[in-house]
Amino acid sequence: MAEVIVVGSRKAAGALVAEAIERLVGTRPDAVLGLATGDTPLPVYRALAERVRAGLDLSAVRGFALDEYVGIPVTHPESYHSVIARDVVGPLKLNPAAVHVPDGRTLGIETAGERYEVAITSSGGIDLQILGIGTDGHIGFNEPGSSFASLTRVKTLTRQTREDNARFFASIDDVPVHSITQGLGTILRAKRLVLLAFGAAKAHAVAAAVEGPLSASVPASAIQLHPRATVVVDEEAASMLTELEYYRDAFAQKPIWDPVIL
Ligand code: PGA
């Protein structure tokens, strides 16, 4: 089962995950991070950027974004190429050549998934995958119905996801219809998973992912199949978890030999 950690704020979540990443990079300077986009991982990137300003060197770290829209120019400010460059590569002083985002250009899209899988495998695999969760239970852009065995491929976005992401565009009509996303099978190959969720709007999806039955209808429930998955949530996102008191107890009694996240 995933370890659930309830934190008091987004900032505290960011600090917790940044600390784990600093420890990972301490033992493996060229660690491979799986990078989520959206609002959720921003506290992690902000906390890491603070550490970089204080001297942490992430210049050998490699990265793979989870997903990209299909058919928007990479130079569009909301393409995940742009978002990753702006929110992650710049502030964390990563080597841009070592950070990959799926190729969402329509020309060659048929092979883009396979090319991305080869790139991930050739890197030795993702050491720590950061995940957000959609209100519809998606991780990456694996919408409900996605196979637990799926690899990087094109997915059609649900209306709900396009509505959720319309805030980044002039209108919902400007939100791309297709995405290219790491599959659930790709995500499950990462050595560690850290799923973050904040706010009441995520509470239902979090409960279904952590405690609901394994189901392709809740793609995030795939994390139950991973031996090292940690879920970091604020009180609101945790509010529908049935076993909340147990998770609090387990964290309070965490053995000292069992480091947080790693
Ligand atoms: P959000 O998106 O972090 O912007 O809420 C999460 C997701 O859709 O995976």
PDB file of N, CA and C and ligand atoms in Angstrom, residues 38-40 132-134 138 167 202, ligand 1:
ATOM      1  N   GLY A  38       1.722  21.132 -14.128  1.00  0.00           N
ATOM      2  CA  GLY A  38       0.502  21.510 -13.391  1.00  0.00           C
ATOM      3  C   GLY A  38       0.901  22.286 -12.145  1.00  0.00           C
ATOM      4  N   ASP A  39      -0.091  22.675 -11.357  1.00  0.00           N
ATOM      5  CA  ASP A  39       0.179  23.474 -10.157  1.00  0.00           C
ATOM      6  C   ASP A  39       0.793  22.646  -9.034  1.00  0.00           C
ATOM      7  N   THR A  40       0.402  21.374  -8.969  1.00  0.00           N
ATOM      8  CA  THR A  40       0.716  20.558  -7.797  1.00  0.00           C
ATOM      9  C   THR A  40       2.208  20.443  -7.485  1.00  0.00           C
ATOM     10  N   GLY A 132       1.202  14.405 -10.001  1.00  0.00           N
ATOM     11  CA  GLY A 132      -0.017  15.045  -9.506  1.00  0.00           C
ATOM     12  C   GLY A 132      -1.157  14.069  -9.764  1.00  0.00           C
ATOM     13  N   ILE A 133      -2.367  14.492  -9.508  1.00  0.00           N
ATOM     14  CA  ILE A 133      -3.520  13.640  -9.816  1.00  0.00           C
ATOM     15  C   ILE A 133      -4.640  14.542 -10.342  1.00  0.00           C
ATOM     16  N   GLY A 134      -5.303  14.112 -11.383  1.00  0.00           N
ATOM     17  CA  GLY A 134      -6.422  14.890 -11.913  1.00  0.00           C
ATOM     18  C   GLY A 134      -7.674  14.659 -11.090  1.00  0.00           C
ATOM     19  N   HIS A 138      -6.791  10.838 -13.094  1.00  0.00           N
ATOM     20  CA  HIS A 138      -5.681  10.555 -14.014  1.00  0.00           C
ATOM     21  C   HIS A 138      -4.322  10.835 -13.370  1.00  0.00           C
ATOM     22  N   ARG A 167      -7.822  27.040 -17.574  1.00  0.00           N
ATOM     23  CA  ARG A 167      -7.288  28.239 -16.915  1.00  0.00           C
ATOM     24  C   ARG A 167      -5.926  28.657 -17.475  1.00  0.00           C
ATOM     25  N   LYS A 202      -9.439  17.481  -4.896  1.00  0.00           N
ATOM     26  CA  LYS A 202      -8.705  16.253  -5.177  1.00  0.00           C
ATOM     27  C   LYS A 202      -9.059  15.114  -4.211  1.00  0.00           C
TER      28      LYS A 202
HETATM   29  P1  PGA B   1      -2.842  20.220 -11.205  1.00  0.00           P
HETATM   30  O1  PGA B   1      -3.068  19.040 -12.241  1.00  0.00           O
HETATM   31  O2  PGA B   1      -1.559  19.913 -10.532  1.00  0.00           O
HETATM   32  O3  PGA B   1      -2.722  21.471 -12.035  1.00  0.00           O
HETATM   33  O4  PGA B   1      -4.001  20.216 -10.290  1.00  0.00           O
HETATM   34  C1  PGA B   1      -2.835  17.740 -11.807  1.00  0.00           C
HETATM   35  C2  PGA B   1      -3.024  16.766 -12.953  1.00  0.00           C
HETATM   36  O5  PGA B   1      -3.870  17.021 -13.823  1.00  0.00           O
HETATM   37  O6  PGA B   1      -2.344  15.734 -12.970  1.00  0.00           O
END
